[in-house]
GROMACS .gro file of C-alpha atoms in nm:
model
  129
    1MET     CA    1   0.005  -0.001  -0.001
    2ILE     CA    2   0.132   0.342  -0.085
    3ASP     CA    3   0.038   0.719   0.019
    4SER     CA    4  -0.203   0.905  -0.230
    5ALA     CA    5   0.060   1.135  -0.353
    6GLN     CA    6   0.286   0.862  -0.468
    7GLY     CA    7  -0.006   0.670  -0.702
    8GLU     CA    8  -0.005   0.893  -0.976
    9ALA     CA    9   0.365   0.904  -1.043
   10MET     CA   10   0.407   0.507  -0.977
   11GLN     CA   11   0.097   0.439  -1.226
   12ALA     CA   12   0.315   0.489  -1.519
   13ALA     CA   13   0.568   0.224  -1.432
   14LEU     CA   14   0.268  -0.041  -1.373
   15LYS     CA   15   0.284  -0.341  -1.572
   16THR     CA   16   0.027  -0.507  -1.734
   17GLY     CA   17  -0.210  -0.653  -1.493
   18GLN     CA   18  -0.088  -0.446  -1.208
   19ARG     CA   19  -0.271  -0.255  -0.963
   20LEU     CA   20  -0.175  -0.007  -0.652
   21VAL     CA   21  -0.384   0.086  -0.372
   22SER     CA   22  -0.347   0.392  -0.114
   23LYS     CA   23  -0.408   0.323   0.264
   24GLU     CA   24  -0.720   0.570   0.215
   25GLY     CA   25  -0.863   0.330  -0.080
   26ASP     CA   26  -0.734   0.499  -0.392
   27LEU     CA   27  -0.681   0.256  -0.685
   28TRP     CA   28  -0.438   0.330  -0.994
   29ARG     CA   29  -0.455   0.041  -1.263
   30TRP     CA   30  -0.175  -0.032  -1.524
   31ASP     CA   31  -0.410   0.087  -1.820
   32GLY     CA   32  -0.465   0.422  -1.662
   33TYR     CA   33  -0.773   0.388  -1.474
   34SER     CA   34  -0.782   0.547  -1.163
   35VAL     CA   35  -1.071   0.572  -0.878
   36GLN     CA   36  -1.028   0.843  -0.572
   37ALA     CA   37  -1.125   0.711  -0.233
   38GLY     CA   38  -1.515   0.798  -0.147
   39THR     CA   39  -1.583   0.825  -0.521
   40ALA     CA   40  -1.957   0.658  -0.593
   41SER     CA   41  -1.938   0.404  -0.836
   42ALA     CA   42  -2.224   0.309  -1.109
   43ALA     CA   43  -2.303   0.005  -0.883
   44GLY     CA   44  -2.315   0.173  -0.542
   45ALA     CA   45  -2.523   0.440  -0.742
   46ARG     CA   46  -2.758   0.162  -0.839
   47LEU     CA   47  -2.779   0.049  -0.515
   48VAL     CA   48  -2.880   0.380  -0.346
   49GLU     CA   49  -3.145   0.430  -0.614
   50ARG     CA   50  -3.256   0.075  -0.566
   51SER     CA   51  -3.319   0.127  -0.164
   52ARG     CA   52  -3.465   0.484  -0.270
   53LEU     CA   53  -3.716   0.295  -0.506
   54GLU     CA   54  -3.765   0.039  -0.234
   55ALA     CA   55  -3.832   0.323   0.035
   56LEU     CA   56  -4.081   0.529  -0.250
   57LYS     CA   57  -4.268   0.184  -0.280
   58VAL     CA   58  -4.299   0.143   0.072
   59HIS     CA   59  -4.420   0.496   0.102
   60LYS     CA   60  -4.683   0.467  -0.169
   61THR     CA   61  -4.846   0.177  -0.003
   62GLU     CA   62  -4.866   0.396   0.317
   63ALA     CA   63  -4.984   0.660   0.107
   64LEU     CA   64  -5.265   0.430  -0.075
   65GLU     CA   65  -5.377   0.259   0.256
   66THR     CA   66  -5.413   0.661   0.394
   67GLU     CA   67  -5.610   0.755   0.099
   68THR     CA   68  -5.844   0.474   0.147
   69SER     CA   69  -5.890   0.538   0.493
   70ALA     CA   70  -5.939   0.865   0.397
   71GLU     CA   71  -6.204   0.793   0.141
   72THR     CA   72  -6.377   0.580   0.357
   73ALA     CA   73  -6.400   0.852   0.615
   74LEU     CA   74  -6.515   1.088   0.362
   75THR     CA   75  -6.799   0.861   0.278
   76ASP     CA   76  -6.893   0.787   0.632
   77ALA     CA   77  -6.895   1.182   0.726
   78SER     CA   78  -7.105   1.236   0.402
   79THR     CA   79  -7.358   0.997   0.489
   80ARG     CA   80  -7.362   1.122   0.849
   81THR     CA   81  -7.443   1.458   0.724
   82GLU     CA   82  -7.690   1.394   0.485
   83THR     CA   83  -7.889   1.179   0.776
   84SER     CA   84  -7.849   1.470   0.983
   85GLY     CA   85  -7.985   1.721   0.763
   86GLN     CA   86  -8.271   1.485   0.703
   87ARG     CA   87  -8.328   1.494   1.063
   88THR     CA   88  -8.302   1.834   1.083
   89LYS     CA   89  -8.577   1.894   0.817
   90ALA     CA   90  -8.814   1.603   0.966
   91LEU     CA   91  -8.771   1.815   1.308
   92ARG     CA   92  -8.803   2.141   1.174
   93GLN     CA   93  -9.125   2.006   1.000
   94GLN     CA   94  -9.240   1.862   1.336
   95ALA     CA   95  -9.169   2.205   1.523
   96LYS     CA   96  -9.388   2.367   1.242
   97ASP     CA   97  -9.638   2.126   1.291
   98ASN     CA   98  -9.667   2.131   1.673
   99HIS     CA   99  -9.666   2.542   1.662
  100GLY     CA  100  -9.986   2.513   1.389
  101GLU     CA  101 -10.152   2.300   1.683
  102LEU     CA  102 -10.072   2.490   1.966
  103ASP     CA  103 -10.202   2.809   1.777
  104ARG     CA  104 -10.555   2.578   1.693
  105ALA     CA  105 -10.565   2.469   2.043
  106ARG     CA  106 -10.512   2.874   2.174
  107GLU     CA  107 -10.769   2.960   1.912
  108ALA     CA  108 -11.029   2.685   2.067
  109ILE     CA  109 -10.978   2.806   2.410
  110ALA     CA  110 -11.016   3.174   2.354
  111ALA     CA  111 -11.316   3.066   2.139
  112ALA     CA  112 -11.425   2.851   2.437
  113GLU     CA  113 -11.377   3.165   2.713
  114HIS     CA  114 -11.540   3.388   2.471
  115GLU     CA  115 -11.868   3.150   2.453
  116ALA     CA  116 -11.810   3.086   2.836
  117GLN     CA  117 -11.817   3.477   2.884
  118ALA     CA  118 -12.139   3.514   2.645
  119ASN     CA  119 -12.311   3.241   2.865
  120SER     CA  120 -12.199   3.392   3.204
  121LYS     CA  121 -12.370   3.744   3.078
  122GLN     CA  122 -12.666   3.557   2.913
  123LEU     CA  123 -12.702   3.343   3.263
  124GLY     CA  124 -12.639   3.680   3.473
  125ALA     CA  125 -12.954   3.833   3.250
  126LEU     CA  126 -13.168   3.546   3.291
  127ALA     CA  127 -13.115   3.535   3.678
  128GLU     CA  128 -13.225   3.903   3.706
  129ALA     CA  129 -13.477   3.857   3.486
   0.00000   0.00000   0.00000
């Protein structure tokens, strides 16, 4: 193993099939090919992208599950809203009918009181006569 600084100088003296490697991981081959330590290789880049793809597939699955759950919740909420609206409409109609019935009862009471007063007056007049 050699130092990184010596690699380039020694590369020209390599015979066919020989290579040099530094302690840091730099590589020099006899044919002029060299790789600096820490440089991403194509295979490494593919591994990173494959890992990213797998993570995205998991995220997609989770997102689809969340979407399905949200759609179900929306459907349930819409159904409850419609049911509540129908119940509110029915209760308003019932309240309107009850108010109408109350008004008719008040009118009947007022008519009965008016008739009772008229009868009382008539009875008083008859009693005096």
